[in-house]
JSON list of C-alpha atoms in Angstrom, two decimals:
[
{"chain": "T", "resi": 533, "resn": "UNK", "atom": "CA", "xyz": [89.98, 50.48, 58.23]},
{"chain": "T", "resi": 534, "resn": "UNK", "atom": "CA", "xyz": [89.99, 54.51, 57.03]},
{"chain": "T", "resi": 535, "resn": "UNK", "atom": "CA", "xyz": [87.76, 54.81, 54.16]},
{"chain": "T", "resi": 536, "resn": "UNK", "atom": "CA", "xyz": [89.48, 57.22, 50.74]},
{"chain": "T", "resi": 537, "resn": "UNK", "atom": "CA", "xyz": [89.74, 60.91, 51.01]},
{"chain": "T", "resi": 538, "resn": "UNK", "atom": "CA", "xyz": [88.38, 62.71, 47.91]},
{"chain": "T", "resi": 539, "resn": "UNK", "atom": "CA", "xyz": [91.71, 62.79, 45.87]},
{"chain": "T", "resi": 540, "resn": "UNK", "atom": "CA", "xyz": [92.18, 58.83, 46.42]},
{"chain": "T", "resi": 541, "resn": "UNK", "atom": "CA", "xyz": [88.93, 58.18, 45.10]},
{"chain": "T", "resi": 542, "resn": "UNK", "atom": "CA", "xyz": [89.70, 57.67, 40.85]},
{"chain": "T", "resi": 543, "resn": "UNK", "atom": "CA", "xyz": [86.59, 57.40, 38.17]},
{"chain": "T", "resi": 544, "resn": "UNK", "atom": "CA", "xyz": [85.99, 54.23, 37.27]},
{"chain": "T", "resi": 545, "resn": "UNK", "atom": "CA", "xyz": [87.77, 52.30, 39.94]},
{"chain": "T", "resi": 546, "resn": "UNK", "atom": "CA", "xyz": [85.68, 49.36, 40.64]},
{"chain": "T", "resi": 547, "resn": "UNK", "atom": "CA", "xyz": [85.91, 48.24, 44.48]},
{"chain": "T", "resi": 548, "resn": "UNK", "atom": "CA", "xyz": [84.85, 44.53, 45.30]},
{"chain": "T", "resi": 549, "resn": "UNK", "atom": "CA", "xyz": [83.98, 44.31, 48.92]},
{"chain": "T", "resi": 550, "resn": "UNK", "atom": "CA", "xyz": [85.26, 41.53, 50.45]},
{"chain": "T", "resi": 551, "resn": "UNK", "atom": "CA", "xyz": [82.73, 41.84, 53.14]},
{"chain": "T", "resi": 552, "resn": "UNK", "atom": "CA", "xyz": [79.39, 39.39, 53.00]},
{"chain": "T", "resi": 553, "resn": "UNK", "atom": "CA", "xyz": [76.01, 39.18, 55.31]},
{"chain": "T", "resi": 554, "resn": "UNK", "atom": "CA", "xyz": [73.63, 36.46, 55.20]},
{"chain": "T", "resi": 555, "resn": "UNK", "atom": "CA", "xyz": [70.44, 37.75, 55.97]},
{"chain": "T", "resi": 556, "resn": "UNK", "atom": "CA", "xyz": [67.80, 36.25, 58.28]},
{"chain": "T", "resi": 557, "resn": "UNK", "atom": "CA", "xyz": [64.35, 36.50, 59.28]},
{"chain": "T", "resi": 558, "resn": "UNK", "atom": "CA", "xyz": [65.41, 38.52, 62.22]},
{"chain": "T", "resi": 559, "resn": "UNK", "atom": "CA", "xyz": [66.96, 40.70, 60.10]},
{"chain": "T", "resi": 560, "resn": "UNK", "atom": "CA", "xyz": [64.24, 41.29, 57.98]},
{"chain": "T", "resi": 561, "resn": "UNK", "atom": "CA", "xyz": [61.67, 41.63, 60.86]},
{"chain": "T", "resi": 562, "resn": "UNK", "atom": "CA", "xyz": [63.62, 44.14, 63.29]},
{"chain": "T", "resi": 563, "resn": "UNK", "atom": "CA", "xyz": [64.22, 46.55, 60.11]},
{"chain": "T", "resi": 564, "resn": "UNK", "atom": "CA", "xyz": [60.35, 46.47, 59.45]},
{"chain": "T", "resi": 565, "resn": "UNK", "atom": "CA", "xyz": [59.54, 47.26, 63.33]},
{"chain": "T", "resi": 566, "resn": "UNK", "atom": "CA", "xyz": [62.12, 49.77, 63.46]},
{"chain": "T", "resi": 567, "resn": "UNK", "atom": "CA", "xyz": [61.34, 51.65, 60.21]},
{"chain": "T", "resi": 568, "resn": "UNK", "atom": "CA", "xyz": [57.01, 50.59, 60.83]},
{"chain": "T", "resi": 569, "resn": "UNK", "atom": "CA", "xyz": [57.02, 49.19, 57.62]},
{"chain": "T", "resi": 570, "resn": "UNK", "atom": "CA", "xyz": [54.45, 46.16, 58.32]},
{"chain": "T", "resi": 571, "resn": "UNK", "atom": "CA", "xyz": [53.83, 44.99, 54.35]},
{"chain": "T", "resi": 572, "resn": "UNK", "atom": "CA", "xyz": [52.60, 41.35, 54.36]},
{"chain": "T", "resi": 573, "resn": "UNK", "atom": "CA", "xyz": [54.67, 40.67, 51.65]},
{"chain": "T", "resi": 574, "resn": "UNK", "atom": "CA", "xyz": [57.55, 40.88, 54.21]},
{"chain": "T", "resi": 575, "resn": "UNK", "atom": "CA", "xyz": [56.41, 39.59, 57.20]},
{"chain": "T", "resi": 576, "resn": "UNK", "atom": "CA", "xyz": [53.25, 37.63, 56.81]},
{"chain": "T", "resi": 577, "resn": "UNK", "atom": "CA", "xyz": [54.66, 33.96, 55.27]},
{"chain": "T", "resi": 578, "resn": "UNK", "atom": "CA", "xyz": [50.86, 33.06, 54.73]},
{"chain": "T", "resi": 579, "resn": "UNK", "atom": "CA", "xyz": [50.30, 36.23, 52.56]},
{"chain": "T", "resi": 580, "resn": "UNK", "atom": "CA", "xyz": [53.54, 35.73, 50.70]},
{"chain": "T", "resi": 581, "resn": "UNK", "atom": "CA", "xyz": [53.03, 31.95, 49.53]},
{"chain": "T", "resi": 582, "resn": "UNK", "atom": "CA", "xyz": [49.74, 33.46, 47.59]},
{"chain": "T", "resi": 583, "resn": "UNK", "atom": "CA", "xyz": [51.54, 35.82, 46.12]},
{"chain": "T", "resi": 584, "resn": "UNK", "atom": "CA", "xyz": [53.78, 35.10, 42.88]},
{"chain": "T", "resi": 585, "resn": "UNK", "atom": "CA", "xyz": [57.15, 34.87, 44.94]},
{"chain": "T", "resi": 586, "resn": "UNK", "atom": "CA", "xyz": [55.98, 32.40, 46.74]},
{"chain": "T", "resi": 587, "resn": "UNK", "atom": "CA", "xyz": [57.30, 33.47, 50.72]},
{"chain": "T", "resi": 588, "resn": "UNK", "atom": "CA", "xyz": [58.59, 36.14, 52.01]},
{"chain": "T", "resi": 589, "resn": "UNK", "atom": "CA", "xyz": [60.44, 39.12, 50.95]},
{"chain": "T", "resi": 590, "resn": "UNK", "atom": "CA", "xyz": [63.68, 40.94, 52.35]},
{"chain": "T", "resi": 591, "resn": "UNK", "atom": "CA", "xyz": [62.59, 44.62, 52.60]},
{"chain": "T", "resi": 592, "resn": "UNK", "atom": "CA", "xyz": [64.44, 46.40, 50.16]},
{"chain": "T", "resi": 593, "resn": "UNK", "atom": "CA", "xyz": [65.30, 49.24, 51.97]},
{"chain": "T", "resi": 594, "resn": "UNK", "atom": "CA", "xyz": [67.07, 46.83, 54.19]},
{"chain": "T", "resi": 595, "resn": "UNK", "atom": "CA", "xyz": [68.93, 45.24, 50.90]},
{"chain": "T", "resi": 596, "resn": "UNK", "atom": "CA", "xyz": [69.51, 48.45, 50.40]},
{"chain": "T", "resi": 597, "resn": "UNK", "atom": "CA", "xyz": [70.55, 50.03, 53.52]},
{"chain": "T", "resi": 598, "resn": "UNK", "atom": "CA", "xyz": [73.27, 46.45, 54.02]},
{"chain": "T", "resi": 599, "resn": "UNK", "atom": "CA", "xyz": [74.51, 47.18, 50.32]},
{"chain": "T", "resi": 600, "resn": "UNK", "atom": "CA", "xyz": [75.49, 50.87, 51.83]},
{"chain": "T", "resi": 601, "resn": "UNK", "atom": "CA", "xyz": [76.97, 49.44, 55.41]},
{"chain": "T", "resi": 602, "resn": "UNK", "atom": "CA", "xyz": [78.77, 46.54, 53.37]},
{"chain": "T", "resi": 603, "resn": "UNK", "atom": "CA", "xyz": [80.78, 49.49, 51.20]},
{"chain": "T", "resi": 604, "resn": "UNK", "atom": "CA", "xyz": [81.93, 51.94, 53.82]},
{"chain": "T", "resi": 605, "resn": "UNK", "atom": "CA", "xyz": [85.24, 50.38, 55.37]},
{"chain": "T", "resi": 606, "resn": "UNK", "atom": "CA", "xyz": [86.76, 50.88, 51.66]},
{"chain": "T", "resi": 607, "resn": "UNK", "atom": "CA", "xyz": [85.03, 53.66, 50.69]},
{"chain": "T", "resi": 608, "resn": "UNK", "atom": "CA", "xyz": [84.06, 56.39, 53.52]},
{"chain": "T", "resi": 609, "resn": "UNK", "atom": "CA", "xyz": [84.61, 55.05, 56.93]},
{"chain": "T", "resi": 610, "resn": "UNK", "atom": "CA", "xyz": [85.97, 58.28, 59.06]},
{"chain": "T", "resi": 611, "resn": "UNK", "atom": "CA", "xyz": [86.33, 60.32, 56.00]},
{"chain": "T", "resi": 612, "resn": "UNK", "atom": "CA", "xyz": [82.86, 61.24, 54.86]},
{"chain": "T", "resi": 613, "resn": "UNK", "atom": "CA", "xyz": [81.51, 64.70, 55.33]},
{"chain": "T", "resi": 614, "resn": "UNK", "atom": "CA", "xyz": [77.55, 63.81, 54.78]},
{"chain": "T", "resi": 615, "resn": "UNK", "atom": "CA", "xyz": [76.19, 61.32, 52.24]},
{"chain": "T", "resi": 616, "resn": "UNK", "atom": "CA", "xyz": [74.25, 63.61, 49.47]},
{"chain": "T", "resi": 617, "resn": "UNK", "atom": "CA", "xyz": [71.90, 61.45, 47.85]},
{"chain": "T", "resi": 618, "resn": "UNK", "atom": "CA", "xyz": [71.01, 57.72, 46.85]},
{"chain": "T", "resi": 619, "resn": "UNK", "atom": "CA", "xyz": [69.54, 58.29, 43.21]},
{"chain": "T", "resi": 620, "resn": "UNK", "atom": "CA", "xyz": [68.08, 55.45, 40.63]},
{"chain": "T", "resi": 621, "resn": "UNK", "atom": "CA", "xyz": [67.63, 52.98, 42.75]},
{"chain": "T", "resi": 622, "resn": "UNK", "atom": "CA", "xyz": [66.92, 49.36, 41.48]},
{"chain": "T", "resi": 623, "resn": "UNK", "atom": "CA", "xyz": [65.70, 45.73, 42.95]},
{"chain": "T", "resi": 624, "resn": "UNK", "atom": "CA", "xyz": [66.04, 43.86, 39.56]},
{"chain": "T", "resi": 625, "resn": "UNK", "atom": "CA", "xyz": [65.38, 40.49, 41.72]},
{"chain": "T", "resi": 626, "resn": "UNK", "atom": "CA", "xyz": [63.86, 39.31, 44.72]},
{"chain": "T", "resi": 627, "resn": "UNK", "atom": "CA", "xyz": [66.07, 39.12, 48.33]},
{"chain": "T", "resi": 628, "resn": "UNK", "atom": "CA", "xyz": [64.84, 36.08, 50.55]},
{"chain": "T", "resi": 629, "resn": "UNK", "atom": "CA", "xyz": [65.74, 35.27, 53.94]},
{"chain": "T", "resi": 630, "resn": "UNK", "atom": "CA", "xyz": [69.05, 32.89, 54.28]},
{"chain": "T", "resi": 631, "resn": "UNK", "atom": "CA", "xyz": [70.64, 35.08, 51.27]},
{"chain": "T", "resi": 632, "resn": "UNK", "atom": "CA", "xyz": [73.86, 36.04, 51.22]},
{"chain": "T", "resi": 633, "resn": "UNK", "atom": "CA", "xyz": [75.33, 39.68, 50.05]},
{"chain": "T", "resi": 634, "resn": "UNK", "atom": "CA", "xyz": [77.97, 40.91, 48.42]},
{"chain": "T", "resi": 635, "resn": "UNK", "atom": "CA", "xyz": [78.91, 44.15, 46.88]},
{"chain": "T", "resi": 636, "resn": "UNK", "atom": "CA", "xyz": [80.55, 46.17, 44.48]},
{"chain": "T", "resi": 637, "resn": "UNK", "atom": "CA", "xyz": [81.18, 49.54, 43.85]},
{"chain": "T", "resi": 638, "resn": "UNK", "atom": "CA", "xyz": [82.30, 52.09, 41.04]},
{"chain": "T", "resi": 639, "resn": "UNK", "atom": "CA", "xyz": [83.19, 55.37, 40.96]},
{"chain": "T", "resi": 640, "resn": "UNK", "atom": "CA", "xyz": [81.50, 57.09, 38.55]},
{"chain": "T", "resi": 641, "resn": "UNK", "atom": "CA", "xyz": [81.87, 61.05, 39.04]},
{"chain": "T", "resi": 642, "resn": "UNK", "atom": "CA", "xyz": [84.32, 63.31, 41.21]},
{"chain": "T", "resi": 643, "resn": "UNK", "atom": "CA", "xyz": [84.53, 67.46, 41.51]},
{"chain": "T", "resi": 644, "resn": "UNK", "atom": "CA", "xyz": [85.78, 69.64, 43.51]},
{"chain": "T", "resi": 645, "resn": "UNK", "atom": "CA", "xyz": [83.44, 71.80, 45.85]},
{"chain": "T", "resi": 646, "resn": "UNK", "atom": "CA", "xyz": [84.00, 75.47, 44.66]},
{"chain": "T", "resi": 647, "resn": "UNK", "atom": "CA", "xyz": [85.92, 76.05, 47.75]},
{"chain": "T", "resi": 648, "resn": "UNK", "atom": "CA", "xyz": [88.59, 73.02, 46.89]},
{"chain": "T", "resi": 649, "resn": "UNK", "atom": "CA", "xyz": [88.22, 71.73, 50.61]},
{"chain": "T", "resi": 650, "resn": "UNK", "atom": "CA", "xyz": [86.52, 68.86, 49.95]},
{"chain": "T", "resi": 651, "resn": "UNK", "atom": "CA", "xyz": [85.22, 66.94, 47.12]},
{"chain": "T", "resi": 652, "resn": "UNK", "atom": "CA", "xyz": [81.68, 65.53, 45.66]},
{"chain": "T", "resi": 653, "resn": "UNK", "atom": "CA", "xyz": [82.00, 61.83, 44.51]},
{"chain": "T", "resi": 654, "resn": "UNK", "atom": "CA", "xyz": [79.74, 59.60, 43.19]},
{"chain": "T", "resi": 655, "resn": "UNK", "atom": "CA", "xyz": [79.59, 55.97, 43.27]},
{"chain": "T", "resi": 656, "resn": "UNK", "atom": "CA", "xyz": [77.48, 52.99, 41.67]},
{"chain": "T", "resi": 657, "resn": "UNK", "atom": "CA", "xyz": [76.93, 50.47, 44.18]},
{"chain": "T", "resi": 658, "resn": "UNK", "atom": "CA", "xyz": [75.74, 47.03, 42.85]},
{"chain": "T", "resi": 659, "resn": "UNK", "atom": "CA", "xyz": [74.64, 44.09, 45.51]},
{"chain": "T", "resi": 660, "resn": "UNK", "atom": "CA", "xyz": [74.38, 40.66, 44.84]},
{"chain": "T", "resi": 661, "resn": "UNK", "atom": "CA", "xyz": [72.81, 37.59, 46.26]},
{"chain": "T", "resi": 662, "resn": "UNK", "atom": "CA", "xyz": [75.23, 34.39, 46.55]},
{"chain": "T", "resi": 663, "resn": "UNK", "atom": "CA", "xyz": [73.99, 33.49, 43.04]},
{"chain": "T", "resi": 664, "resn": "UNK", "atom": "CA", "xyz": [75.36, 36.12, 41.59]},
{"chain": "T", "resi": 665, "resn": "UNK", "atom": "CA", "xyz": [72.37, 37.48, 40.72]},
{"chain": "T", "resi": 666, "resn": "UNK", "atom": "CA", "xyz": [71.93, 41.19, 41.06]},
{"chain": "T", "resi": 667, "resn": "UNK", "atom": "CA", "xyz": [69.45, 42.15, 43.94]},
{"chain": "T", "resi": 668, "resn": "UNK", "atom": "CA", "xyz": [70.04, 46.18, 44.10]},
{"chain": "T", "resi": 669, "resn": "UNK", "atom": "CA", "xyz": [71.20, 49.07, 42.12]},
{"chain": "T", "resi": 670, "resn": "UNK", "atom": "CA", "xyz": [72.01, 52.49, 42.76]},
{"chain": "T", "resi": 671, "resn": "UNK", "atom": "CA", "xyz": [74.22, 55.40, 42.76]},
{"chain": "T", "resi": 672, "resn": "UNK", "atom": "CA", "xyz": [75.34, 57.05, 46.27]},
{"chain": "T", "resi": 673, "resn": "UNK", "atom": "CA", "xyz": [76.60, 60.53, 46.22]},
{"chain": "T", "resi": 674, "resn": "UNK", "atom": "CA", "xyz": [78.90, 62.02, 48.98]},
{"chain": "T", "resi": 675, "resn": "UNK", "atom": "CA", "xyz": [80.89, 64.69, 50.21]},
{"chain": "T", "resi": 676, "resn": "UNK", "atom": "CA", "xyz": [84.03, 63.74, 50.84]},
{"chain": "T", "resi": 677, "resn": "UNK", "atom": "CA", "xyz": [87.08, 64.92, 53.09]},
{"chain": "T", "resi": 678, "resn": "UNK", "atom": "CA", "xyz": [90.27, 66.30, 51.28]},
{"chain": "T", "resi": 679, "resn": "UNK", "atom": "CA", "xyz": [93.45, 64.29, 53.09]},
{"chain": "T", "resi": 680, "resn": "UNK", "atom": "CA", "xyz": [96.21, 66.48, 51.75]}
]
């Protein structure tokens, strides 16, 4: 599926992404290993059992990365020049092994570049678990190709 070109984004438009992903213990472990994040709250069952959460949490950066990945087919697949920023990241609810994540993107702003050849688009992404608890939200700003 091809993503949207700059002129196809509409401020205020909300996209409910159909893809979902259930996060496994292995997903969390591999992400922590790849990023060299050895936080025991993510990896150590005994340590996590003694916290307010009672069990290991999925790495928040994995949750955020997963949200971006889920959103790409309907937003920027093949039409992006670059990601410019990720802002106002929040993790209001913990994510656990076995949670299934789904994502919603809302276009909040867009403007042409000074040369008019491309456009800057900002989307607010929200990731939810299977109970529709908001688990991560942030703004993603991209430099998008024009299609015309």
